[in-house]
mmCIF file of C-alpha atoms in Angstrom:
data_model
loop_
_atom_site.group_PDB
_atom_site.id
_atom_site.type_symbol
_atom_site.label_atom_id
_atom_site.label_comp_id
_atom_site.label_asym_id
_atom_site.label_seq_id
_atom_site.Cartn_x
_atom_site.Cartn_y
_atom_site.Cartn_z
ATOM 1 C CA UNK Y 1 10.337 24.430 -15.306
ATOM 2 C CA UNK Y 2 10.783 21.104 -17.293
ATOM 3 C CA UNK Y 3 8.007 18.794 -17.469
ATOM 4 C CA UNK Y 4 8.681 15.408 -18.333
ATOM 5 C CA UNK Y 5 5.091 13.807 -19.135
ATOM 6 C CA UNK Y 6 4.643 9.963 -19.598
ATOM 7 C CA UNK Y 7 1.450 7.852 -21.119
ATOM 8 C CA UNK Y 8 -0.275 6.047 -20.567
ATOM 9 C CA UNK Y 9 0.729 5.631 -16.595
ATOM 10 C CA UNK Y 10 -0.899 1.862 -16.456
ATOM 11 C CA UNK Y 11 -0.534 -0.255 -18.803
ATOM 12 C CA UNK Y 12 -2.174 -4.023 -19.227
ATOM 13 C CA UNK Y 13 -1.172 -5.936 -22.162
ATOM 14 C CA UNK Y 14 -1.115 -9.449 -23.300
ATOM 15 C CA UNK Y 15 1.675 -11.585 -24.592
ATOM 16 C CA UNK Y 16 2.456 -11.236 -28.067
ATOM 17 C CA UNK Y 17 0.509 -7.883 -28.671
ATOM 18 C CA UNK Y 18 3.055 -4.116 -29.405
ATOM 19 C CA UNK Y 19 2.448 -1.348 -27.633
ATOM 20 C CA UNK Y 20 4.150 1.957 -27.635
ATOM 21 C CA UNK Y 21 4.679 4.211 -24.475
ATOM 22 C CA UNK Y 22 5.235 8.103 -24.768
ATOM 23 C CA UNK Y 23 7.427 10.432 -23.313
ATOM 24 C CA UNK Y 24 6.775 14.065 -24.124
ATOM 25 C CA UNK Y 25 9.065 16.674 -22.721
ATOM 26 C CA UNK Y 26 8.612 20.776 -21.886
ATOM 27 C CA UNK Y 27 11.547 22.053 -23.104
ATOM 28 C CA UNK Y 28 14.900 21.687 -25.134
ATOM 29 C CA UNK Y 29 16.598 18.546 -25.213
ATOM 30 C CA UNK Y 30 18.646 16.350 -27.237
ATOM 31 C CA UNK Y 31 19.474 13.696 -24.932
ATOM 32 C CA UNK Y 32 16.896 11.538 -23.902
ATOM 33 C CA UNK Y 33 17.144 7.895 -21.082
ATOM 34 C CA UNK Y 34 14.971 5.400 -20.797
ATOM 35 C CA UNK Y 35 15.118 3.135 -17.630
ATOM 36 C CA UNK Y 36 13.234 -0.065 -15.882
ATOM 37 C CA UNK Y 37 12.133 -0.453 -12.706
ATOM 38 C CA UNK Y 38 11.398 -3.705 -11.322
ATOM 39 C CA UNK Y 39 8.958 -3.729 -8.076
ATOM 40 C CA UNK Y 40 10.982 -3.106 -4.888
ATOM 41 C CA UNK Y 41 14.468 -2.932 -7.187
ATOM 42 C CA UNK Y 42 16.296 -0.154 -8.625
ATOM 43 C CA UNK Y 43 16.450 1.580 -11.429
ATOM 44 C CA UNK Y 44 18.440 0.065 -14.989
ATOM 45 C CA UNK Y 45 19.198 2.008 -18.092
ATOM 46 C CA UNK Y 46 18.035 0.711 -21.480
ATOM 47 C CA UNK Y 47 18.415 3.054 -23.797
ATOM 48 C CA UNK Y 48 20.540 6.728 -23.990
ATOM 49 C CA UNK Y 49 19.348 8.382 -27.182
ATOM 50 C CA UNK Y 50 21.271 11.917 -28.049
ATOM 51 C CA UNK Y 51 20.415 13.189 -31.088
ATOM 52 C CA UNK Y 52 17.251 14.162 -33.237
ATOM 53 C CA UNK Y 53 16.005 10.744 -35.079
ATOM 54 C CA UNK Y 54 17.428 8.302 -32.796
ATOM 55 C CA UNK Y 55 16.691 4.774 -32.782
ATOM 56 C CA UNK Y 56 17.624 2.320 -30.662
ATOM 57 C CA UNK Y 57 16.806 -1.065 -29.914
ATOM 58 C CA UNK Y 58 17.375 -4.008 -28.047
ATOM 59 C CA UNK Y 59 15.201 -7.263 -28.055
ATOM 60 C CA UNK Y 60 11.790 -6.690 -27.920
ATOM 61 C CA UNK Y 61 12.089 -3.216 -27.187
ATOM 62 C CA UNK Y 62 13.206 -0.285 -29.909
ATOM 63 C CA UNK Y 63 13.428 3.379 -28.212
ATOM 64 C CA UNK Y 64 13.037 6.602 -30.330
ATOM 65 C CA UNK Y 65 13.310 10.551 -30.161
ATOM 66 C CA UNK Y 66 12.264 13.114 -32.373
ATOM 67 C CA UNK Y 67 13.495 16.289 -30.662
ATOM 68 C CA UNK Y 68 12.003 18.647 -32.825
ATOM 69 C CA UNK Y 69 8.389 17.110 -31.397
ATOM 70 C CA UNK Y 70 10.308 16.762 -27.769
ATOM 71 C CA UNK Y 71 9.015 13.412 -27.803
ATOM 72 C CA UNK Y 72 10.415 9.812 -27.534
ATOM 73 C CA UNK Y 73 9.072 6.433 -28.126
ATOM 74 C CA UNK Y 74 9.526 3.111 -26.172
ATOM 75 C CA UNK Y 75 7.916 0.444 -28.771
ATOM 76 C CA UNK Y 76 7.386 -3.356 -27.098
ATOM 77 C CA UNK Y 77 7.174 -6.053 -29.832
ATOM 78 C CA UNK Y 78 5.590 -8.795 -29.260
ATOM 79 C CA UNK Y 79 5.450 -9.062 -25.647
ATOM 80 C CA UNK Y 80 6.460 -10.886 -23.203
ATOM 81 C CA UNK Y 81 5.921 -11.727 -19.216
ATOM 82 C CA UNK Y 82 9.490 -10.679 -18.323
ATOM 83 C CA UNK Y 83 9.141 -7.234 -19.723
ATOM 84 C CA UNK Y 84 6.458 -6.517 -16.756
ATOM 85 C CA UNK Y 85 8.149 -3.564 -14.786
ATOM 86 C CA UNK Y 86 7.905 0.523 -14.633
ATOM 87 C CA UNK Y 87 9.424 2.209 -17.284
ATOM 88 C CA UNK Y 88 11.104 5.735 -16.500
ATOM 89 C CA UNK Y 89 12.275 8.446 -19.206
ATOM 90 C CA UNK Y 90 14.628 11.090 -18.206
ATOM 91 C CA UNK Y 91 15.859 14.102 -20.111
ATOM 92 C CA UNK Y 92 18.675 15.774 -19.351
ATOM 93 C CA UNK Y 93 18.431 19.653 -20.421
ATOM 94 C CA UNK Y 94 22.075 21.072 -19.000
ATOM 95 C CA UNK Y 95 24.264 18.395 -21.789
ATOM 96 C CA UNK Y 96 26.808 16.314 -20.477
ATOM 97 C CA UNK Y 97 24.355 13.764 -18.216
ATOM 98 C CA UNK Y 98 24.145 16.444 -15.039
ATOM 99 C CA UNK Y 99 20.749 16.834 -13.824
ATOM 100 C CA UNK Y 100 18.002 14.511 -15.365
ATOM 101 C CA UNK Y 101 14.160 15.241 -14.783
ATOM 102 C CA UNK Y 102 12.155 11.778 -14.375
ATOM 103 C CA UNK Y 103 9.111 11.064 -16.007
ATOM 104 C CA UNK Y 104 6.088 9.734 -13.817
ATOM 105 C CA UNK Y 105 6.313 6.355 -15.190
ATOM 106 C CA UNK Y 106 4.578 4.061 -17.052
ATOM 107 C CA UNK Y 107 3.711 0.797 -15.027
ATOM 108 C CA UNK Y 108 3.444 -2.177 -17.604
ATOM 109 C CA UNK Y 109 2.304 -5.050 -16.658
ATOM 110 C CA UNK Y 110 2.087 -8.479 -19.276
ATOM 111 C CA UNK Y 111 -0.338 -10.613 -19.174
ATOM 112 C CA UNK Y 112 -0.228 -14.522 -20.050
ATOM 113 C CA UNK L 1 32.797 -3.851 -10.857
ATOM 114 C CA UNK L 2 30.445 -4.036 -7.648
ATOM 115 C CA UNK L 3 27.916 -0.937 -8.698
ATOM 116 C CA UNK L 4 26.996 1.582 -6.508
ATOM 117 C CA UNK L 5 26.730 0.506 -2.719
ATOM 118 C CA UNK L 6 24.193 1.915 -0.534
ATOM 119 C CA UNK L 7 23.527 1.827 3.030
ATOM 120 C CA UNK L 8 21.692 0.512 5.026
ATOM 121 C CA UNK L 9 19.405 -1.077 2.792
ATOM 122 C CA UNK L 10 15.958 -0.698 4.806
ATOM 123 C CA UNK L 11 16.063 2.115 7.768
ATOM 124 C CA UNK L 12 13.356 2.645 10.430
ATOM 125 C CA UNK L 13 13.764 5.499 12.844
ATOM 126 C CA UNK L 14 11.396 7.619 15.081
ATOM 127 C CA UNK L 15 10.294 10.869 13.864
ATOM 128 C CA UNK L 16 12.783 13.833 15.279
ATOM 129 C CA UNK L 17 16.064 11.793 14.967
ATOM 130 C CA UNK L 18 19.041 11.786 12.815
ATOM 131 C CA UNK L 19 19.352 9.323 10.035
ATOM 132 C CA UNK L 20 22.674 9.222 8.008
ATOM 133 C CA UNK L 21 22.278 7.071 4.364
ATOM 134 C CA UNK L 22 25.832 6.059 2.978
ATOM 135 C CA UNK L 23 26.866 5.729 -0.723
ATOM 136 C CA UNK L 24 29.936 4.496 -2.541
ATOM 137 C CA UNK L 25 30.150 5.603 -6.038
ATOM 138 C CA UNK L 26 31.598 3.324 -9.041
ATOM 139 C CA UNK L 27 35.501 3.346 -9.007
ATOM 140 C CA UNK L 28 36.459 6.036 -11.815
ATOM 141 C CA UNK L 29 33.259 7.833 -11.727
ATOM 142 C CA UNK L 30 33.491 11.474 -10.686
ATOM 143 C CA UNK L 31 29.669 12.646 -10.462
ATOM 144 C CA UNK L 32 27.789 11.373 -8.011
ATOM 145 C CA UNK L 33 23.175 12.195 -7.733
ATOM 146 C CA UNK L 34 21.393 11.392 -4.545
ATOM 147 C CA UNK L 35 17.819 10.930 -5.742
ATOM 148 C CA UNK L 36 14.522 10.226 -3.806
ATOM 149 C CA UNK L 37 11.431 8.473 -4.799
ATOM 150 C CA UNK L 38 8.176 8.831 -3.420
ATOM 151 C CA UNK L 39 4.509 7.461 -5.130
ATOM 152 C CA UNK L 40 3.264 11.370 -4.433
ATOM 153 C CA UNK L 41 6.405 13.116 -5.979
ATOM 154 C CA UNK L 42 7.828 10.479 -8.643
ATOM 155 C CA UNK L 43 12.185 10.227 -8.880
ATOM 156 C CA UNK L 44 13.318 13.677 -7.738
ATOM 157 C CA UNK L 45 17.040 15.218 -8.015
ATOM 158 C CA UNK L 46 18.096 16.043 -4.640
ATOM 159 C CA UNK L 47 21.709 17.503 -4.980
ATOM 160 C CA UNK L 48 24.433 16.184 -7.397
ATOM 161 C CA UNK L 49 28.027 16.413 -7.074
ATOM 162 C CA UNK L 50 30.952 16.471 -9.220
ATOM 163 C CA UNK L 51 34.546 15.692 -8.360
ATOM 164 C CA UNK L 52 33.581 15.613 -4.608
ATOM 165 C CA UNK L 53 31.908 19.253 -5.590
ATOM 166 C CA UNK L 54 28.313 20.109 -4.729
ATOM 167 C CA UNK L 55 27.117 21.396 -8.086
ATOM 168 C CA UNK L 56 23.262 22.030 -7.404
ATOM 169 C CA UNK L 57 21.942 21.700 -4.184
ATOM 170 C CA UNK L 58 18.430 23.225 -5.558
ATOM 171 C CA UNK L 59 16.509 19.713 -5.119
ATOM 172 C CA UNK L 60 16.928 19.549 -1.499
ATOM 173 C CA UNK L 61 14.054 19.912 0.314
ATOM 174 C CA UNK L 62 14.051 22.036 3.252
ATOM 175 C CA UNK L 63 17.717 23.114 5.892
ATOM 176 C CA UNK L 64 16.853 19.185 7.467
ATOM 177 C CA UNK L 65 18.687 17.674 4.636
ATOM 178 C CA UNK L 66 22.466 17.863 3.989
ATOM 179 C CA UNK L 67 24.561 16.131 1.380
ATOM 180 C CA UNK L 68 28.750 15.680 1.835
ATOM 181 C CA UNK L 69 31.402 13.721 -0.516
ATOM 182 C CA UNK L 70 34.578 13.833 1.886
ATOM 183 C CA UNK L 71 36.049 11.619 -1.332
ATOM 184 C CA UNK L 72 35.712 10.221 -4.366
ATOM 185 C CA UNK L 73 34.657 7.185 -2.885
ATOM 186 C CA UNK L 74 32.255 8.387 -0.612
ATOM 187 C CA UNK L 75 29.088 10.651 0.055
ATOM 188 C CA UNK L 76 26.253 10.848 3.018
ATOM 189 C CA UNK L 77 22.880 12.381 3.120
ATOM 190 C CA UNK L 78 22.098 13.035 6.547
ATOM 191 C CA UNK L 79 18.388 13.875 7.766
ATOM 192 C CA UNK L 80 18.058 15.915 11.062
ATOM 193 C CA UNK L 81 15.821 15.617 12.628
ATOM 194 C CA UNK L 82 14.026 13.608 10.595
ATOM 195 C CA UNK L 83 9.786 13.454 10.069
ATOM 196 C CA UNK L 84 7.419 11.207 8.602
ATOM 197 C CA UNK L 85 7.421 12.970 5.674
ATOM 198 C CA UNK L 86 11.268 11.880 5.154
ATOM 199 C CA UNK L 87 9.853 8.391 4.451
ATOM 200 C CA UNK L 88 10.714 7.356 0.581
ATOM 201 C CA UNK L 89 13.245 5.401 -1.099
ATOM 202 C CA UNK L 90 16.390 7.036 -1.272
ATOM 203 C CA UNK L 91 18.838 6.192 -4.734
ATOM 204 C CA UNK L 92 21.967 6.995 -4.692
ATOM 205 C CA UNK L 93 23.738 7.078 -8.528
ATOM 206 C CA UNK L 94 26.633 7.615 -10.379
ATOM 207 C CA UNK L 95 28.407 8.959 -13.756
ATOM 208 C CA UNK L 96 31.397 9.734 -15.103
ATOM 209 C CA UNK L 97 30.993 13.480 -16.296
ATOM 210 C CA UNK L 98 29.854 14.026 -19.042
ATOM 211 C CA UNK L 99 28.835 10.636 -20.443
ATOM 212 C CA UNK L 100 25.643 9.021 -21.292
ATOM 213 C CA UNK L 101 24.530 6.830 -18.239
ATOM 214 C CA UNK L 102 23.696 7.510 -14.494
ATOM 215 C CA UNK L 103 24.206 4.255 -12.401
ATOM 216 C CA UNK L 104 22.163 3.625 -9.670
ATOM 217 C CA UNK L 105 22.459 1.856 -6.412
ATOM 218 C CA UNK L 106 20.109 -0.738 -4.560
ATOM 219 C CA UNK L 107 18.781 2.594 -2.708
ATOM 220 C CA UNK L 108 17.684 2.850 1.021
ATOM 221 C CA UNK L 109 14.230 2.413 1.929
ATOM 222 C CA UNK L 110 13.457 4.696 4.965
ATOM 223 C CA UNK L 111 10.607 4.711 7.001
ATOM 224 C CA UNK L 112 10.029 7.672 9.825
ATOM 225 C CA UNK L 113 7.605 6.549 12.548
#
């Protein structure tokens, strides 16, 4: 059974510090989502990464996957009070987006 | 584009009746996931379908739940009868096979007295 672990599960930080929040996987995978979460709202994709050494990123955030370690990277630069929300990975193990097992989450919440 | 639709948004029913969530898929889009989340259990798969096509039903959790897509345009998860247990947020989401991104609706937040 794939097991999609995420640390840390809480996370405090204040503005302006990086952080990095990991996503380590059970099993074969080259495609790897990231989503947010806002409280009470549903769910957003950031990032799709699909191949070993991926790197994507967009504003403050910059995703990553090393397959080979079945593990991706969700790096915060320099953070900020809007980026406060749960952040989901999601692998997908059959190809071609079918059935994608959640992470637990990683609750981050900014800090003025 | 208007997204995936869901409803209703908020449901609250008594414990042993039937509760029927809606979803309309993204024009185009020809896979459609029906996904629960609970604070116990985390986002789980419940049944996906493709081209109106139940592909794996294996998520579901016990005979109380059934999924149908009558058309591309349309799907229902019916719980009957329903039980406390049932209470979660239900997402409803949508692909086009074979690409990179499941988009998800508003979801349905159901509570089972």
């Amino acid at each position: 059974e794939l097991k999609v672990e995420q640390n840390p599960l809480f996370l405090s930080m204040q503005e302006g510090k990086n952080y990095t929040i990991y996503c380590n996987y059970s099993t074969t995978s080259d495609r790897l989502y990231w989503y947010r979460q806002d409280p009470g709202k549903s769910l957003e994709s950031l990032f799709v990464l699909l191949s070993n050494g991926a790197v994507k990123q967009e504003g403050r955030l910059m995703a990553s996957l090393d397959t080979k370690a079945r593990l991706s990277t969700l790096h915060i630069t320099a953070a900020v009070h809007d980026l406060s929300a749960t952040y989901f990975c999601a692998v997908d193990t059959e190809g071609g987006n079918e059935k994608l097992t959640f992470g637990t989450g990683t609750r981050l919440t900014i800090i003025p | 584009d208007a997204g995936v639709i869901q409803s209703p948004r908020h449901e609250v029913t008594e414990m042993g009746q039937e509760v029927t969530l809606r979803c309309k898929p993204i024009s185009g889009h020809n896979s459609l996931f029906w996904y629960r989340q609970t604070m116990m259990r985390g986002l789980e798969l419940l049944i996906y379908f493709n081209n109106n096509v139940p592909i794996d039903d294996s998520g579901m959790p016990e005979d109380r739940f059934s999924a149908k897509m009558p058309n591309a345009s349309f799907s229902t998860l019916k719980i009957q009868p329903s039980e406390p247990r049932d209470s979660a947020v239900y997402f409803c989401a949508s692909s086009l096979w074979n690409t990179d991104t499941q988009y998800f609706g508003p979801g349905t937040r159901l509570t089972v007295l």
